Structure formats: structure tokens, C-alpha cells
Backbone as JSON, one array per atom type, in Angstrom:
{
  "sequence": "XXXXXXXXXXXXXXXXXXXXXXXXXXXXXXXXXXXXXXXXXXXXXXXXXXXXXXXXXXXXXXXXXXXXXXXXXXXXXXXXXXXXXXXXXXXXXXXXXXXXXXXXXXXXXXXXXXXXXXXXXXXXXXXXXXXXXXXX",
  "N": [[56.79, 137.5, 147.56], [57.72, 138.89, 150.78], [57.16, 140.86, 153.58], [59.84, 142.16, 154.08], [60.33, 142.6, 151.98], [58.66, 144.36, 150.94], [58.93, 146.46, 152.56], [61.26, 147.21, 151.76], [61.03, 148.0, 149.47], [59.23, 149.88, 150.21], [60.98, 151.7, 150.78], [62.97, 152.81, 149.28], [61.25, 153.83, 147.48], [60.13, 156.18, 149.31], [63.18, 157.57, 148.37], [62.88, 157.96, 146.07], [60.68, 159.63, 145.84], [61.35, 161.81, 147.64], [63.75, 162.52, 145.75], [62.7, 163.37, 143.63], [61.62, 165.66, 144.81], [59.12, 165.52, 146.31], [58.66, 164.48, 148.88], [56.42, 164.16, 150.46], [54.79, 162.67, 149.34], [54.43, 160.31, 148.96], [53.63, 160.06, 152.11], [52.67, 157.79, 154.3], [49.66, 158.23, 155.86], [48.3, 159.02, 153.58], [47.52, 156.82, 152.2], [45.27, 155.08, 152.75], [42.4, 153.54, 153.93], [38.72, 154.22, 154.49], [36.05, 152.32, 156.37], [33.21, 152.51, 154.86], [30.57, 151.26, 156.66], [31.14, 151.51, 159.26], [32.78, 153.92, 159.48], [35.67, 153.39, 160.24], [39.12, 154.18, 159.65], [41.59, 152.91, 158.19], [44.76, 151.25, 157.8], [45.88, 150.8, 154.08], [45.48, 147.72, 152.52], [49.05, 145.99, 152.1], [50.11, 145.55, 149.91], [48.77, 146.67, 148.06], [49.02, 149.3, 148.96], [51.63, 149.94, 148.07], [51.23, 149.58, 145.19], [49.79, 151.63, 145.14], [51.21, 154.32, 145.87], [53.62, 153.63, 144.15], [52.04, 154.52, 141.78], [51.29, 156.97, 142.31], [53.7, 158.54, 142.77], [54.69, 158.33, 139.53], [52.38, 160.01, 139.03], [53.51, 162.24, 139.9], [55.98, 162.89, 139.01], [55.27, 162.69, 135.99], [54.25, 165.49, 136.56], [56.51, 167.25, 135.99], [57.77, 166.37, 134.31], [59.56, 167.43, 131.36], [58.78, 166.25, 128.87], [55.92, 166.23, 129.48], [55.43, 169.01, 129.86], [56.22, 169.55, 127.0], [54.39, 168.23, 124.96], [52.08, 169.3, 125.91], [52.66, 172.32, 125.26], [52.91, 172.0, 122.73], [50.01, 170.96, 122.28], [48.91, 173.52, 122.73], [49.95, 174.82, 120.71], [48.37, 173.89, 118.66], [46.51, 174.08, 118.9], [45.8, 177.53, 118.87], [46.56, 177.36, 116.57], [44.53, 176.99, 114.56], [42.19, 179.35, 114.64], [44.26, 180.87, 113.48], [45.83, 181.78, 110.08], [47.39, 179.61, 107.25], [49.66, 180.03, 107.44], [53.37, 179.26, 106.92], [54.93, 177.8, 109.24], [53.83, 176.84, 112.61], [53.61, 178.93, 116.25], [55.21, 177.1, 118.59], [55.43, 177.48, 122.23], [58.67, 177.79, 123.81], [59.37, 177.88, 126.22], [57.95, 178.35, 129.52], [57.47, 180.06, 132.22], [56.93, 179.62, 135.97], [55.73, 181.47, 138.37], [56.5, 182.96, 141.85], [55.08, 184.1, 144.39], [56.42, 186.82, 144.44], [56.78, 187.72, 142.09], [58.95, 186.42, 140.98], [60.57, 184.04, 138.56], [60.26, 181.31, 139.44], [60.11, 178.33, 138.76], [61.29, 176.73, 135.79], [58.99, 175.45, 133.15], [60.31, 174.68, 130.58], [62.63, 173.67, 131.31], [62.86, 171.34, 132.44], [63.92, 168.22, 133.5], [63.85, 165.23, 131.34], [61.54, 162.83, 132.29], [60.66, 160.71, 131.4], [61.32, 158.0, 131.04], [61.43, 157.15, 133.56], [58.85, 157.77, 134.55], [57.95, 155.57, 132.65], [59.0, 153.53, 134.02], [58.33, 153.08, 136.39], [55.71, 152.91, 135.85], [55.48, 150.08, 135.12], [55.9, 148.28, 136.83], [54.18, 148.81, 138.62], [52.07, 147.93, 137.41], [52.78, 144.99, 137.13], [53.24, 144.7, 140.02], [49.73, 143.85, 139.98], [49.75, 141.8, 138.73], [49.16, 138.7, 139.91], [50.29, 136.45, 139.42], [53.11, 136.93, 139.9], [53.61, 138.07, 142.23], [54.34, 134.97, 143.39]],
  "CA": [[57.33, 138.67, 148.25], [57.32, 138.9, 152.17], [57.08, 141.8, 154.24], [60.58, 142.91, 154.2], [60.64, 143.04, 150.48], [57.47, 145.55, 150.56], [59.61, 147.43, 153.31], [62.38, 147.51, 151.08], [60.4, 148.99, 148.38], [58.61, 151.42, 150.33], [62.2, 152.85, 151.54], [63.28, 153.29, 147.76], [59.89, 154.68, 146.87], [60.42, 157.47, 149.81], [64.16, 158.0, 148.38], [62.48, 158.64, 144.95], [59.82, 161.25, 145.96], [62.85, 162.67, 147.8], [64.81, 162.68, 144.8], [61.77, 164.43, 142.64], [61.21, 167.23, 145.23], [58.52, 165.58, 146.57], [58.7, 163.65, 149.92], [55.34, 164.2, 150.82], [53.86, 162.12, 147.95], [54.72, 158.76, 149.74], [53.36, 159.51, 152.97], [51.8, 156.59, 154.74], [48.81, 158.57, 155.98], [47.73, 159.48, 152.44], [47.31, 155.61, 152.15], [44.46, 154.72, 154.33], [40.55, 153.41, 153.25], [37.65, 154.95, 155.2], [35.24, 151.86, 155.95], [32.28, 153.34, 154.81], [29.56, 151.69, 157.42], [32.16, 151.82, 160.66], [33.63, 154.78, 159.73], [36.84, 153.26, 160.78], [40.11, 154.13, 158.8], [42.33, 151.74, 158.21], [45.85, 151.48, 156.62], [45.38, 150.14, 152.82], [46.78, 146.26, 152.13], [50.45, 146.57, 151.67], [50.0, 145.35, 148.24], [47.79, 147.97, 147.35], [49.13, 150.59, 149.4], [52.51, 150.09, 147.56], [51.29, 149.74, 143.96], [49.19, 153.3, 144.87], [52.15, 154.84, 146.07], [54.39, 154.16, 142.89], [51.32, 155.22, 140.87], [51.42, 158.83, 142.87], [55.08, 158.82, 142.5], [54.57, 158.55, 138.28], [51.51, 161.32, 139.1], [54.4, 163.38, 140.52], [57.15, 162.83, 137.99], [54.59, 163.62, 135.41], [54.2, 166.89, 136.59], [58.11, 167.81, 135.79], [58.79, 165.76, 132.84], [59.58, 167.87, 130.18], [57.78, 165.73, 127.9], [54.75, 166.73, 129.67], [55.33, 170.25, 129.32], [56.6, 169.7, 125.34], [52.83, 168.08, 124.63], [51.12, 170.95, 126.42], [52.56, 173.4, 124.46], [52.06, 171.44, 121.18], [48.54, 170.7, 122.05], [48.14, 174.6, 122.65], [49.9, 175.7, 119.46], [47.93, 173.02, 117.71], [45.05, 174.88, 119.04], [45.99, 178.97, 118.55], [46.79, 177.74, 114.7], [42.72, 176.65, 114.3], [42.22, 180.57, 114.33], [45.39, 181.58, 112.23], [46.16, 181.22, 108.62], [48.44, 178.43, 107.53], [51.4, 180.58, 106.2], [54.62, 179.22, 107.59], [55.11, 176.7, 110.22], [53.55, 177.27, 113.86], [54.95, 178.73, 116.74], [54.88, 176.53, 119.75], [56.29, 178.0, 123.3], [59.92, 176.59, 123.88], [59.4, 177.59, 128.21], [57.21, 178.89, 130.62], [58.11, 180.0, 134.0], [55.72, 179.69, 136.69], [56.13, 183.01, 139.26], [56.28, 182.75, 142.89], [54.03, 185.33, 145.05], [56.18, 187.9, 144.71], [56.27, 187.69, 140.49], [60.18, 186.26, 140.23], [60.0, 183.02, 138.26], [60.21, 179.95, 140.61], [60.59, 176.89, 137.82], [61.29, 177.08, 133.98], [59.25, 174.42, 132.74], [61.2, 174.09, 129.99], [63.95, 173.34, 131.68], [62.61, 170.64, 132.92], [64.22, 167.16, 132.83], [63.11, 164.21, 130.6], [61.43, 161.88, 133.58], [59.81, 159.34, 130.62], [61.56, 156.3, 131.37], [61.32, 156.73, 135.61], [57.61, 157.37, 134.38], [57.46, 154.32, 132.4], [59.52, 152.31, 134.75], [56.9, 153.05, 137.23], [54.05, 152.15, 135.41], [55.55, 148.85, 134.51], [56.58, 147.93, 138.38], [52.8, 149.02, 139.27], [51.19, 146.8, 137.03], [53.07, 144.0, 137.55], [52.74, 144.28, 141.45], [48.77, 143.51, 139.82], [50.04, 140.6, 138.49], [49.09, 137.27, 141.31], [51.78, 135.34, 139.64], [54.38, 137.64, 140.41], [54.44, 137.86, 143.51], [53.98, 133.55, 144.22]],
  "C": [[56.9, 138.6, 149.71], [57.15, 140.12, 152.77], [58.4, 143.09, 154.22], [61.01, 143.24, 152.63], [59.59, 144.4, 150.08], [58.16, 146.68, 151.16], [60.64, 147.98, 153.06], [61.91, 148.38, 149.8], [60.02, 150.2, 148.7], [60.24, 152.22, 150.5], [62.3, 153.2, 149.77], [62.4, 154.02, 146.87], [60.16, 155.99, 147.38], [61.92, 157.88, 148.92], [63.73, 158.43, 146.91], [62.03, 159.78, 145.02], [61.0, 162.08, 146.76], [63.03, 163.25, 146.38], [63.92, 163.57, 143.66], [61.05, 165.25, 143.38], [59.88, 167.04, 145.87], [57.97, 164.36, 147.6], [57.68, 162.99, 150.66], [54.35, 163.05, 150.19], [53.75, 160.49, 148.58], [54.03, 158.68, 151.71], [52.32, 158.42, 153.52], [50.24, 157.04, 155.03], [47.95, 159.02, 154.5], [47.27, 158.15, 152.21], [46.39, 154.94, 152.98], [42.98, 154.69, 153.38], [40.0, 153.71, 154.82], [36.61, 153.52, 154.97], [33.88, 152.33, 155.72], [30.92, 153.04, 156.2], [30.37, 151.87, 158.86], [32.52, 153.03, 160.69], [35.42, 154.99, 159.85], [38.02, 153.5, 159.66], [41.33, 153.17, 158.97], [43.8, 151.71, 157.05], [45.28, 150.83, 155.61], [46.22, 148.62, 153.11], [47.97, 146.65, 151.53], [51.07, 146.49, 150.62], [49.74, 146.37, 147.5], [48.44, 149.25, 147.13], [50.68, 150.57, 148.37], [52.19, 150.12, 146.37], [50.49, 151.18, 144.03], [50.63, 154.22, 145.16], [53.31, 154.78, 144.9], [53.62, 154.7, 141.7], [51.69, 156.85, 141.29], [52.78, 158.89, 142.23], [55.55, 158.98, 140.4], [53.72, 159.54, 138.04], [52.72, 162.69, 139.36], [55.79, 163.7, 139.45], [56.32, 163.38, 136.54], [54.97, 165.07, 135.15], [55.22, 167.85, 136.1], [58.67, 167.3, 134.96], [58.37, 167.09, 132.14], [58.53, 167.38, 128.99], [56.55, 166.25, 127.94], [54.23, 168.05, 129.11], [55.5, 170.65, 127.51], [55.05, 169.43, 124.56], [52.35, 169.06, 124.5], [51.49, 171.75, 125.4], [52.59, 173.65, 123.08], [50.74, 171.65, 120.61], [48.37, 172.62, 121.87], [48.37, 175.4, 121.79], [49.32, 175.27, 118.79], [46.48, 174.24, 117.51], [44.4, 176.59, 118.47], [46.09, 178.7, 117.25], [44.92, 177.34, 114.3], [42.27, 178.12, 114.12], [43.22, 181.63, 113.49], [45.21, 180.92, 110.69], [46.94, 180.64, 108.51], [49.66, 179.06, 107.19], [52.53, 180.13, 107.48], [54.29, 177.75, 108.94], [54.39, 177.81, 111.57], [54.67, 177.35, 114.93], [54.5, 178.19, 118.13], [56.09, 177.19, 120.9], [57.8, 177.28, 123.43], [59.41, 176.55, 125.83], [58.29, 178.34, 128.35], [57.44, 178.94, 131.76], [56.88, 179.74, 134.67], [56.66, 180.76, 138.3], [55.54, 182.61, 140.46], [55.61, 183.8, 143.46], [54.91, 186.65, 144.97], [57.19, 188.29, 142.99], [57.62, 187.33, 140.07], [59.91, 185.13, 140.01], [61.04, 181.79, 139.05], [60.95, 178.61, 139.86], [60.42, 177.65, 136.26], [61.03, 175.8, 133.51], [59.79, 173.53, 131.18], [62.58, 173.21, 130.05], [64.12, 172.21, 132.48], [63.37, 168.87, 133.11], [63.73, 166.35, 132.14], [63.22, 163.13, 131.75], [60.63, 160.62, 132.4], [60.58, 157.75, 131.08], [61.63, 156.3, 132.38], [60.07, 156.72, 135.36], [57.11, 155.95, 133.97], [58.06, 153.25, 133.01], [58.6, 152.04, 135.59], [55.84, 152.72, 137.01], [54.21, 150.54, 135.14], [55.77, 148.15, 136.15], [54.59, 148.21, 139.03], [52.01, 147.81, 138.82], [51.67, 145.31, 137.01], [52.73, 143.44, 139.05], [50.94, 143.64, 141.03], [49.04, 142.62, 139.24], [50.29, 139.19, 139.53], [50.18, 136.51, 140.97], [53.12, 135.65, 139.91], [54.5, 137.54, 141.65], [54.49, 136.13, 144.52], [55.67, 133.3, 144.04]]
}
């Protein structure tokens, strides 16, 4: 891979976090090591800095998969039935809104999309970039 193939990635990386509401998630300044005895900050290797940047970008898709939210509210009926009696099936949440400051609801994360395979595309594109024979 050369330079303009990393530069081609990062653009398609930004047009992702775009595309999941979250533009911010890719910026370049978030990408930067602190040498610890200089002080000096320094962009990351463009290796690096690109396999951290599609990690964030699967941190961020996360957040809005559905799936995510379907777990959660598994794990927490799993949990409320540990204090109930077993009669009948449990009841797990179908949504949850989350309320903006002035208490109308903002997102329904039920309503969330299913992001599992942009998640697991991303994890598979990350760990490969950690793969030396890939990129010879």
C-alpha cells in the first residue's frame, strides 16, 4: 500500500462517520501520540493512525446498532428475572428513547438499525491492516 491508498481510505473512513452521524470520530487531531520525555505531539504512523480510526468508527457504529441495544435489554431482563418468580416467560424492553434537555425523546433506540456487518466489516479491515503481509 502507498500513501495514496491510505489517503483513499481515510476519505471513505470520513464518508462513513458522516454517514453514521458522526463526522467528528475521524478527526485527524484525535490521532496524535504525546512523546512522553519531549512532550512533543506528533501525528500517529499512518498505519496506525488508520487502523485506530476504523476501530473508533466500529466504537461508533456500536453505539447505534440495534443489536447492541437488543443485548442490553436482554442482559437487563436476564437480570430483573433473578428477583422474580419464574411463571411465564420474561419481559424484555422492545425500545427506549433517550430525552433531549427539554424531556421530548431525541432517538428510539429501538429503532435503531442493524449496523453488525459494517461492525464486523470493520473489525476484519482493522485487523488485517495488522497483518505485515498484507500490506507487502
Amino acid at each position: 500500500m502507498d500513501e495514496e491508498d491510505f489517503a483513499l481510505i481515510e476519505q471513505d473512513l470520513v464518508s462513513l462517520a458522516e454517514a453514521l452521524g458522526a463526522p467528528d470520530a475521524v478527526d485527524d487531531p484525535l490521532f496524535r501520540r504525546r512523546d512522553v520525555e519531549s512532550g512533543i505531539e506528533r501525528a500517529m504512523p499512518r498505519l496506525e493512525r488508520v487502523r485506530e480510526k476504523i476501530r473508533a468508527l466500529e466504537r461508533v457504529a456500536a453505539l447505534i446498532d440495534r443489536r447492541t441495544f437488543e443485548t442490553t435489554m436482554e442482559a437487563i431482563g436476564a437480570a430483573a428475572d433473578r428477583g422474580r418468580p419464574r411463571e411465564g416467560s420474561r419481559y424484555v424492553p422492545e425500545s427506549a428513547l433517550v430525552l433531549g434537555d427539554n424531556g421530548e425523546p431525541v432517538i428510539d433506540l429501538g429503532a435503531l438499525p442493524d449496523l453488525s456487518e459494517i461492525r464486523s466489516s470493520l473489525r476484519r479491515l482493522a485487523n488485517s491492516l495488522e497483518d505485515e503481509q498484507w500490506l507487502r
